[in-house]
CSV table of C-alpha atoms in Angstrom, one decimal:
chain,number,residue,atom,x,y,z
A,881,UNK,CA,0.0,0.0,-0.1
A,882,UNK,CA,1.3,3.5,-0.9
A,883,UNK,CA,1.8,6.4,1.2
A,884,UNK,CA,-0.9,8.4,-0.7
A,885,UNK,CA,-3.5,5.7,0.0
A,886,UNK,CA,-6.3,7.3,2.2
A,887,UNK,CA,-8.1,4.6,4.4
A,888,UNK,CA,-11.3,5.7,6.5
A,889,UNK,CA,-9.7,4.0,9.6
A,890,UNK,CA,-10.7,6.1,12.8
A,891,UNK,CA,-7.8,7.4,14.6
A,892,UNK,CA,-8.7,6.2,18.0
A,893,UNK,CA,-9.4,2.5,18.8
A,894,UNK,CA,-10.0,0.5,22.1
A,895,UNK,CA,-7.2,0.0,24.5
A,896,UNK,CA,-7.5,-3.6,23.7
A,897,UNK,CA,-6.2,-3.0,20.1
A,898,UNK,CA,-2.5,-2.9,19.3
A,899,UNK,CA,-2.1,0.8,18.7
A,900,UNK,CA,-3.9,4.2,19.0
A,901,UNK,CA,-3.2,5.9,15.8
A,902,UNK,CA,-3.8,9.6,17.3
A,903,UNK,CA,-1.4,8.9,19.9
A,904,UNK,CA,1.3,7.2,17.6
A,905,UNK,CA,0.7,10.2,15.2
A,906,UNK,CA,1.5,12.7,17.7
A,907,UNK,CA,4.5,11.0,18.8
A,908,UNK,CA,5.5,10.7,15.4
A,909,UNK,CA,5.3,14.5,14.9
A,910,UNK,CA,7.3,15.3,17.9
A,911,UNK,CA,10.0,13.0,16.9
A,912,UNK,CA,10.3,14.4,13.5
A,913,UNK,CA,10.8,17.9,15.1
A,914,UNK,CA,13.5,16.1,17.2
A,915,UNK,CA,15.2,15.0,13.9
A,916,UNK,CA,15.5,18.7,12.8
A,917,UNK,CA,16.9,19.7,16.0
A,918,UNK,CA,19.5,16.9,15.8
A,919,UNK,CA,20.3,17.8,12.2
A,920,UNK,CA,21.3,21.1,13.6
A,921,UNK,CA,23.5,19.4,16.2
A,922,UNK,CA,25.4,17.7,13.6
A,923,UNK,CA,25.4,19.9,10.6
A,924,UNK,CA,24.8,23.4,12.1
A,925,UNK,CA,27.1,23.2,15.2
A,926,UNK,CA,29.5,25.9,13.7
A,927,UNK,CA,26.9,28.5,13.9
A,928,UNK,CA,26.0,27.3,17.5
A,929,UNK,CA,25.6,30.1,20.2
A,930,UNK,CA,25.7,29.6,24.0
A,931,UNK,CA,21.9,29.0,23.9
A,932,UNK,CA,20.0,28.7,20.5
A,933,UNK,CA,17.0,30.3,22.2
A,934,UNK,CA,19.0,33.4,23.0
A,935,UNK,CA,17.1,36.5,21.8
A,936,UNK,CA,20.1,38.6,21.2
A,937,UNK,CA,22.4,36.1,19.8
A,938,UNK,CA,20.1,33.9,17.6
A,939,UNK,CA,18.6,34.5,14.3
A,940,UNK,CA,14.7,34.2,14.3
A,941,UNK,CA,15.0,31.1,11.8
A,942,UNK,CA,17.1,29.2,14.4
A,943,UNK,CA,15.1,30.5,17.5
A,944,UNK,CA,11.8,29.1,16.0
A,945,UNK,CA,13.3,26.0,14.8
A,946,UNK,CA,14.5,25.2,18.3
A,947,UNK,CA,11.2,26.4,19.5
A,948,UNK,CA,9.4,23.8,17.7
A,949,UNK,CA,11.7,21.1,19.0
A,950,UNK,CA,10.7,22.2,22.7
A,951,UNK,CA,7.5,20.1,22.0
A,952,UNK,CA,9.2,16.7,21.7
A,953,UNK,CA,10.4,15.9,25.3
A,954,UNK,CA,7.5,17.1,27.2
A,955,UNK,CA,4.8,15.5,24.7
A,956,UNK,CA,6.8,12.2,24.5
A,957,UNK,CA,7.1,12.0,28.2
A,958,UNK,CA,3.4,12.5,28.9
A,959,UNK,CA,2.7,10.0,26.0
A,960,UNK,CA,4.8,7.6,27.8
A,961,UNK,CA,2.6,7.9,30.8
A,962,UNK,CA,-0.4,7.6,28.7
A,963,UNK,CA,0.8,4.6,27.1
A,964,UNK,CA,1.5,3.1,30.6
A,965,UNK,CA,-2.0,3.4,31.5
A,966,UNK,CA,-3.1,1.7,28.3
A,967,UNK,CA,-0.6,-1.3,29.1
A,968,UNK,CA,-2.2,-1.4,32.5
A,969,UNK,CA,-5.8,-1.5,31.1
A,970,UNK,CA,-4.9,-4.3,28.8
A,971,UNK,CA,-2.7,-6.3,31.1
A,972,UNK,CA,-4.7,-6.2,34.3
A,973,UNK,CA,-4.0,-3.0,36.0
A,974,UNK,CA,-1.3,-1.1,38.1
A,975,UNK,CA,0.5,-4.4,38.9
A,976,UNK,CA,1.4,-5.2,35.3
A,977,UNK,CA,2.3,-1.5,34.6
A,978,UNK,CA,4.5,-1.2,37.6
A,979,UNK,CA,6.4,-4.2,36.7
A,980,UNK,CA,6.9,-3.2,33.0
A,981,UNK,CA,7.7,0.5,33.7
A,982,UNK,CA,10.5,-0.6,36.3
A,983,UNK,CA,12.1,-3.0,33.9
A,984,UNK,CA,11.8,-0.9,30.7
A,985,UNK,CA,13.0,2.2,32.5
A,986,UNK,CA,16.2,0.4,33.8
A,987,UNK,CA,16.5,-0.9,30.1
A,988,UNK,CA,16.4,2.8,28.9
A,989,UNK,CA,18.9,3.9,31.4
A,990,UNK,CA,21.3,1.4,30.5
A,991,UNK,CA,20.7,2.1,26.8
A,992,UNK,CA,21.4,5.8,27.3
A,993,UNK,CA,24.8,4.9,29.0
A,994,UNK,CA,25.9,2.6,26.3
A,995,UNK,CA,24.3,2.6,22.7
A,996,UNK,CA,22.7,6.1,22.8
A,997,UNK,CA,26.0,7.7,24.1
A,998,UNK,CA,28.2,6.0,21.6
A,999,UNK,CA,25.8,7.4,18.8
A,1000,UNK,CA,26.5,10.9,19.8
A,1001,UNK,CA,30.3,10.5,20.4
A,1002,UNK,CA,31.6,7.6,18.6
A,1003,UNK,CA,33.7,7.1,21.7
A,1004,UNK,CA,33.6,4.2,24.0
A,1005,UNK,CA,35.2,6.3,26.8
A,1006,UNK,CA,34.1,9.9,26.3
A,1007,UNK,CA,35.4,12.4,28.8
A,1008,UNK,CA,31.7,13.6,29.4
A,1009,UNK,CA,28.8,11.3,29.7
A,1010,UNK,CA,25.6,13.2,28.9
A,1011,UNK,CA,22.5,12.1,30.5
A,1012,UNK,CA,19.9,13.0,28.1
A,1013,UNK,CA,16.4,12.5,27.3
A,1014,UNK,CA,16.4,8.7,27.1
A,1015,UNK,CA,17.9,8.6,30.6
A,1016,UNK,CA,15.2,10.9,31.8
A,1017,UNK,CA,12.4,9.0,30.3
A,1018,UNK,CA,13.8,5.8,31.8
A,1019,UNK,CA,14.1,7.2,35.3
A,1020,UNK,CA,10.8,8.8,34.9
A,1021,UNK,CA,9.3,5.4,33.9
A,1022,UNK,CA,10.9,3.8,37.2
A,1023,UNK,CA,9.4,6.5,39.4
A,1024,UNK,CA,6.2,6.2,37.7
A,1025,UNK,CA,6.2,2.3,38.5
A,1026,UNK,CA,5.8,3.4,42.3
A,1027,UNK,CA,3.2,6.3,41.6
A,1028,UNK,CA,0.7,4.2,39.5
A,1029,UNK,CA,-0.4,2.6,42.9
A,1030,UNK,CA,-1.7,5.9,44.1
A,1031,UNK,CA,-5.1,6.8,43.6
A,1032,UNK,CA,-5.9,8.8,40.4
A,1033,UNK,CA,-6.8,12.1,42.5
A,1034,UNK,CA,-3.5,11.6,44.4
A,1035,UNK,CA,-1.5,11.2,41.4
A,1036,UNK,CA,-2.9,14.2,39.5
A,1037,UNK,CA,-2.1,16.1,42.8
A,1038,UNK,CA,1.5,14.9,42.8
A,1039,UNK,CA,2.0,15.6,39.0
A,1040,UNK,CA,0.6,19.1,39.3
A,1041,UNK,CA,2.6,20.0,42.5
A,1042,UNK,CA,5.7,19.0,40.8
A,1043,UNK,CA,5.3,20.5,37.4
A,1044,UNK,CA,3.9,23.7,38.8
A,1045,UNK,CA,5.9,24.0,42.0
A,1046,UNK,CA,9.3,22.8,41.3
A,1047,UNK,CA,10.6,26.2,40.2
A,1048,UNK,CA,10.3,27.1,44.1
A,1049,UNK,CA,13.4,25.0,44.3
A,1050,UNK,CA,15.4,26.9,42.0
A,1051,UNK,CA,17.3,28.9,44.5
A,1052,UNK,CA,18.6,25.6,46.1
A,1053,UNK,CA,22.2,24.8,44.8
A,1054,UNK,CA,24.5,22.4,46.2
A,1055,UNK,CA,28.1,23.0,45.1
A,1056,UNK,CA,30.4,19.9,43.9
A,1057,UNK,CA,32.1,18.2,46.7
A,1058,UNK,CA,29.1,18.9,49.0
A,1059,UNK,CA,26.9,16.3,50.6
A,1060,UNK,CA,23.9,15.6,48.2
A,1061,UNK,CA,25.5,17.2,45.1
A,1062,UNK,CA,25.1,14.3,42.7
A,1063,UNK,CA,21.7,13.7,43.8
A,1064,UNK,CA,20.5,17.2,43.5
A,1065,UNK,CA,22.1,17.3,40.0
A,1066,UNK,CA,20.0,14.4,38.9
A,1067,UNK,CA,17.0,15.7,40.3
A,1068,UNK,CA,17.0,19.4,39.7
A,1069,UNK,CA,20.0,21.3,39.3
A,1070,UNK,CA,21.6,20.7,36.0
A,1071,UNK,CA,25.4,20.1,36.6
A,1072,UNK,CA,28.4,18.0,36.4
A,1073,UNK,CA,29.1,14.9,38.5
A,1074,UNK,CA,32.6,13.5,38.9
A,1075,UNK,CA,33.1,9.8,38.1
A,1076,UNK,CA,35.3,7.6,39.9
A,1077,UNK,CA,37.5,6.7,36.9
A,1078,UNK,CA,38.1,10.5,36.1
A,1079,UNK,CA,35.4,11.4,33.8
A,1080,UNK,CA,32.4,13.3,34.5
A,1081,UNK,CA,28.7,13.0,33.9
A,1082,UNK,CA,26.5,16.0,32.8
A,1083,UNK,CA,22.8,15.7,34.0
A,1084,UNK,CA,21.4,17.4,30.9
A,1085,UNK,CA,17.8,16.5,31.8
A,1086,UNK,CA,17.2,17.0,35.4
A,1087,UNK,CA,14.6,14.5,36.5
A,1088,UNK,CA,12.0,15.9,38.9
A,1089,UNK,CA,9.8,17.7,36.6
A,1090,UNK,CA,9.6,14.9,33.9
A,1091,UNK,CA,8.4,12.6,36.7
A,1092,UNK,CA,5.4,15.0,37.3
A,1093,UNK,CA,4.8,15.2,33.4
A,1094,UNK,CA,4.9,11.2,33.2
A,1095,UNK,CA,2.3,11.1,36.1
A,1096,UNK,CA,0.0,13.5,34.4
A,1097,UNK,CA,0.0,11.5,31.2
A,1098,UNK,CA,-0.7,8.4,33.1
A,1099,UNK,CA,-3.7,10.4,34.9
A,1100,UNK,CA,-5.5,11.1,31.6
A,1101,UNK,CA,-5.4,7.5,30.5
A,1102,UNK,CA,-9.0,6.8,31.5
A,1103,UNK,CA,-10.2,9.4,28.8
A,1104,UNK,CA,-9.0,6.8,26.4
A,1105,UNK,CA,-10.8,3.8,27.8
A,1106,UNK,CA,-12.9,1.8,25.5
A,1107,UNK,CA,-16.2,3.0,26.7
A,1108,UNK,CA,-15.3,6.9,26.4
A,1109,UNK,CA,-17.0,8.6,23.5
A,1110,UNK,CA,-14.4,10.2,21.1
A,1111,UNK,CA,-16.4,13.5,21.0
A,1112,UNK,CA,-16.2,13.6,25.1
A,1113,UNK,CA,-12.6,12.6,25.0
A,1114,UNK,CA,-11.7,15.4,22.4
A,1115,UNK,CA,-13.8,18.0,24.4
A,1116,UNK,CA,-11.7,17.1,27.6
A,1117,UNK,CA,-8.5,17.4,25.6
A,1118,UNK,CA,-9.3,20.8,24.0
A,1119,UNK,CA,-10.6,22.2,27.4
A,1120,UNK,CA,-7.3,20.8,29.2
A,1121,UNK,CA,-5.1,22.2,26.3
A,1122,UNK,CA,-6.6,25.5,26.3
A,1123,UNK,CA,-6.6,25.8,30.1
A,1124,UNK,CA,-2.8,25.2,30.2
A,1125,UNK,CA,-2.3,27.7,27.6
A,1126,UNK,CA,-4.4,30.2,29.4
A,1127,UNK,CA,-2.6,29.6,32.6
A,1128,UNK,CA,0.8,29.8,30.8
A,1129,UNK,CA,-0.3,33.3,29.4
A,1130,UNK,CA,-1.2,34.4,32.9
A,1131,UNK,CA,2.1,33.4,34.5
A,1132,UNK,CA,4.3,34.6,31.7
A,1133,UNK,CA,2.2,37.9,31.8
A,1134,UNK,CA,2.8,38.5,35.2
A,1135,UNK,CA,6.5,37.7,34.6
A,1136,UNK,CA,7.1,36.9,38.3
A,1137,UNK,CA,7.0,33.1,38.7
A,1138,UNK,CA,7.0,29.9,36.4
A,1139,UNK,CA,10.1,30.8,34.4
A,1140,UNK,CA,13.5,31.9,35.7
A,1141,UNK,CA,14.0,34.0,32.5
A,1142,UNK,CA,12.1,37.1,32.6
A,1143,UNK,CA,11.0,38.6,29.3
A,1144,UNK,CA,11.7,42.1,28.1
A,1145,UNK,CA,10.3,44.5,25.7
A,1146,UNK,CA,12.4,45.0,22.5
A,1147,UNK,CA,12.2,47.8,20.1
A,1148,UNK,CA,10.6,45.5,17.6
A,1149,UNK,CA,7.6,43.1,18.1
A,1150,UNK,CA,9.4,40.1,16.7
A,1151,UNK,CA,12.1,40.0,19.3
A,1152,UNK,CA,9.6,40.8,22.2
A,1153,UNK,CA,7.7,37.7,21.2
A,1154,UNK,CA,11.0,35.9,21.1
A,1155,UNK,CA,11.6,37.0,24.7
A,1156,UNK,CA,8.2,35.9,25.9
A,1157,UNK,CA,8.8,32.3,24.2
A,1158,UNK,CA,12.3,32.1,25.6
A,1159,UNK,CA,11.6,29.4,28.1
A,1160,UNK,CA,13.9,27.1,30.3
A,1161,UNK,CA,14.2,23.6,29.4
A,1162,UNK,CA,16.9,22.2,31.8
A,1163,UNK,CA,14.9,21.5,33.9
A,1164,UNK,CA,11.5,22.2,32.1
A,1165,UNK,CA,10.1,25.4,33.9
A,1166,UNK,CA,6.4,25.6,34.8
A,1167,UNK,CA,5.8,27.9,31.8
A,1168,UNK,CA,7.6,25.5,29.6
A,1169,UNK,CA,5.4,22.6,30.5
A,1170,UNK,CA,2.2,24.5,30.3
A,1171,UNK,CA,3.1,25.9,26.7
A,1172,UNK,CA,4.4,22.6,25.3
A,1173,UNK,CA,1.8,20.3,26.7
A,1174,UNK,CA,-1.1,22.8,26.1
A,1175,UNK,CA,0.0,22.8,22.4
A,1176,UNK,CA,0.6,19.0,22.3
A,1177,UNK,CA,-2.8,18.3,23.8
A,1178,UNK,CA,-4.6,20.4,21.4
A,1179,UNK,CA,-2.8,18.6,18.6
A,1180,UNK,CA,-3.8,15.3,20.0
A,1181,UNK,CA,-7.3,16.1,19.8
A,1182,UNK,CA,-7.0,17.4,16.3
A,1183,UNK,CA,-5.3,14.3,15.3
A,1184,UNK,CA,-8.4,12.4,16.2
A,1185,UNK,CA,-10.5,13.8,13.6
A,1186,UNK,CA,-8.4,15.7,10.8
A,1187,UNK,CA,-6.1,14.8,8.1
A,1188,UNK,CA,-6.3,10.9,8.0
A,1189,UNK,CA,-3.6,10.7,5.4
A,1190,UNK,CA,-1.2,12.6,7.4
A,1191,UNK,CA,-2.0,10.7,10.7
A,1192,UNK,CA,-1.3,7.4,8.7
A,1193,UNK,CA,2.1,8.7,7.8
A,1194,UNK,CA,3.0,10.1,11.2
A,1195,UNK,CA,1.9,7.0,13.0
A,1196,UNK,CA,4.4,4.8,11.3
A,1197,UNK,CA,7.3,6.9,13.0
A,1198,UNK,CA,5.4,6.9,16.3
A,1199,UNK,CA,4.8,3.3,16.1
A,1200,UNK,CA,8.4,2.5,16.4
A,1201,UNK,CA,9.9,5.5,18.3
A,1202,UNK,CA,12.9,3.9,20.1
A,1203,UNK,CA,13.9,2.3,16.8
A,1204,UNK,CA,13.6,5.7,15.1
A,1205,UNK,CA,15.6,7.6,17.8
A,1206,UNK,CA,18.5,5.1,17.3
A,1207,UNK,CA,18.6,4.8,13.6
A,1208,UNK,CA,18.3,8.6,13.1
A,1209,UNK,CA,21.1,9.3,15.7
A,1210,UNK,CA,23.6,7.0,14.0
A,1211,UNK,CA,22.5,8.0,10.5
A,1212,UNK,CA,22.9,11.6,11.0
A,1213,UNK,CA,26.4,11.1,12.9
A,1214,UNK,CA,27.6,8.9,10.0
A,1215,UNK,CA,26.2,11.3,7.4
A,1216,UNK,CA,28.2,14.2,8.9
A,1217,UNK,CA,31.2,11.8,9.1
A,1218,UNK,CA,30.9,11.1,5.4
A,1219,UNK,CA,30.5,14.6,4.4
A,1220,UNK,CA,33.6,15.6,6.2
A,1221,UNK,CA,35.6,12.8,4.5
A,1222,UNK,CA,34.1,13.7,1.1
A,1223,UNK,CA,34.0,17.4,1.2
A,1224,UNK,CA,36.4,18.4,3.8
A,1225,UNK,CA,35.8,20.9,6.7
A,1226,UNK,CA,34.2,24.1,5.5
A,1227,UNK,CA,33.3,25.5,8.8
A,1228,UNK,CA,36.3,25.4,10.9
A,1229,UNK,CA,37.1,21.9,11.8
A,1230,UNK,CA,33.6,20.5,10.6
A,1231,UNK,CA,31.5,20.2,7.7
A,1232,UNK,CA,28.5,22.4,8.1
A,1233,UNK,CA,25.5,23.7,6.1
A,1234,UNK,CA,25.2,27.5,5.5
A,1235,UNK,CA,21.7,28.2,6.9
A,1236,UNK,CA,18.8,26.7,8.9
A,1237,UNK,CA,17.1,25.9,5.6
A,1238,UNK,CA,19.6,23.3,4.7
A,1239,UNK,CA,19.0,21.7,8.2
A,1240,UNK,CA,15.3,21.2,7.4
A,1241,UNK,CA,16.3,19.8,4.1
A,1242,UNK,CA,18.8,17.3,5.7
A,1243,UNK,CA,16.1,16.3,8.2
A,1244,UNK,CA,13.5,15.6,5.3
A,1245,UNK,CA,16.0,13.6,3.5
A,1246,UNK,CA,16.7,11.5,6.5
A,1247,UNK,CA,13.0,11.2,7.3
A,1248,UNK,CA,12.1,9.5,4.0
A,1249,UNK,CA,14.2,6.2,4.6
A,1250,UNK,CA,13.6,6.4,8.3
A,1251,UNK,CA,9.8,5.9,7.5
A,1252,UNK,CA,10.4,2.8,5.5
A,1253,UNK,CA,12.6,1.5,8.1
A,1254,UNK,CA,10.2,2.0,10.8
A,1255,UNK,CA,7.4,0.2,8.9
A,1256,UNK,CA,9.6,-2.5,8.4
A,1257,UNK,CA,10.6,-2.7,12.0
A,1258,UNK,CA,7.1,-2.4,13.4
A,1259,UNK,CA,6.3,-5.4,11.2
A,1260,UNK,CA,9.2,-7.5,12.6
A,1261,UNK,CA,8.1,-6.5,16.3
A,1262,UNK,CA,4.5,-7.5,15.6
A,1263,UNK,CA,5.5,-10.7,14.3
A,1264,UNK,CA,8.1,-11.5,16.8
A,1265,UNK,CA,7.5,-13.8,19.7
A,1266,UNK,CA,10.6,-12.7,21.5
A,1267,UNK,CA,9.9,-11.3,25.1
A,1268,UNK,CA,12.8,-8.7,24.9
A,1269,UNK,CA,11.1,-7.1,21.7
A,1270,UNK,CA,8.5,-5.4,23.7
A,1271,UNK,CA,11.2,-3.4,25.2
A,1272,UNK,CA,12.0,-1.8,21.9
């Protein structure tokens, strides 16, 4: 069947079915945006600034490209929680979900420290080990394996308190060498941890807010139960999404709490808007989460009823997200090495493209073969009877 074939399949099915297409499509969309951001990391690093969201240092094209990528991690972690609820509903309750979350979370942590780290560095012993999104997802799943036993109202309360309240902890810092530094660096204060063999680890994704996001994703799971009408679910999703965006507007407008970076008025409207949207991702501020999950929730509601052809295409990526994550990292890194070998360094010591438009073009070129690879892998996984395949 070709990519252009339209089929009248509804985007949402019962939890007992293999996949929920609207969820897979949203997951597929955000990992494609991640692909663009990683193409920037490999092919536009020569134009990198201290922060690609810096209003004064960054071109609008680079700024808004990075802004779109901000959707990736929060939406993906929330969908991880939602998928855990769907797994629990199919397998018999929190006990089944708890065990699976603990084992898969541990698997992802090990994967981050080995296969993923090597994809970024092509170095078995890098001087700095970056603990990034797969690490954060894995640890969030392990934390969620305990939280799923809470009553739903308590789980929602925990998620909301963490997401909206963790910025109260921003003033707390523990210097290297002081007791608790490593734990606090992992939980909330992005930093470096000295390792026994002389290297160091960078906690790129401080964990605490991601646990709250995963908990909230799990909490909306009952909206996707088999007996819930699609119209009712979409209404709840739209109300939730608009509520989050409204709260974001209030907090960002007040400009006091919810985001450590205060926005400023610039001589032109564009840079003022950029200042408002310049939000902290490491760890994700309350405003960051409200904006990204607000948008993601509305897109999820929209994906249930609109653009079936696009949904079908995106759901192929979202149906094999970990496989896509691994092949796109290795593919981009190998492509960057190949360009350097073939064409030589044209931007200092690296091969780089001249502008952000080229970054998007590279992402599109990488996405096409990845679609076919993901479709193939999904079929292999579906037919496989191997127990370990469910972790991929």
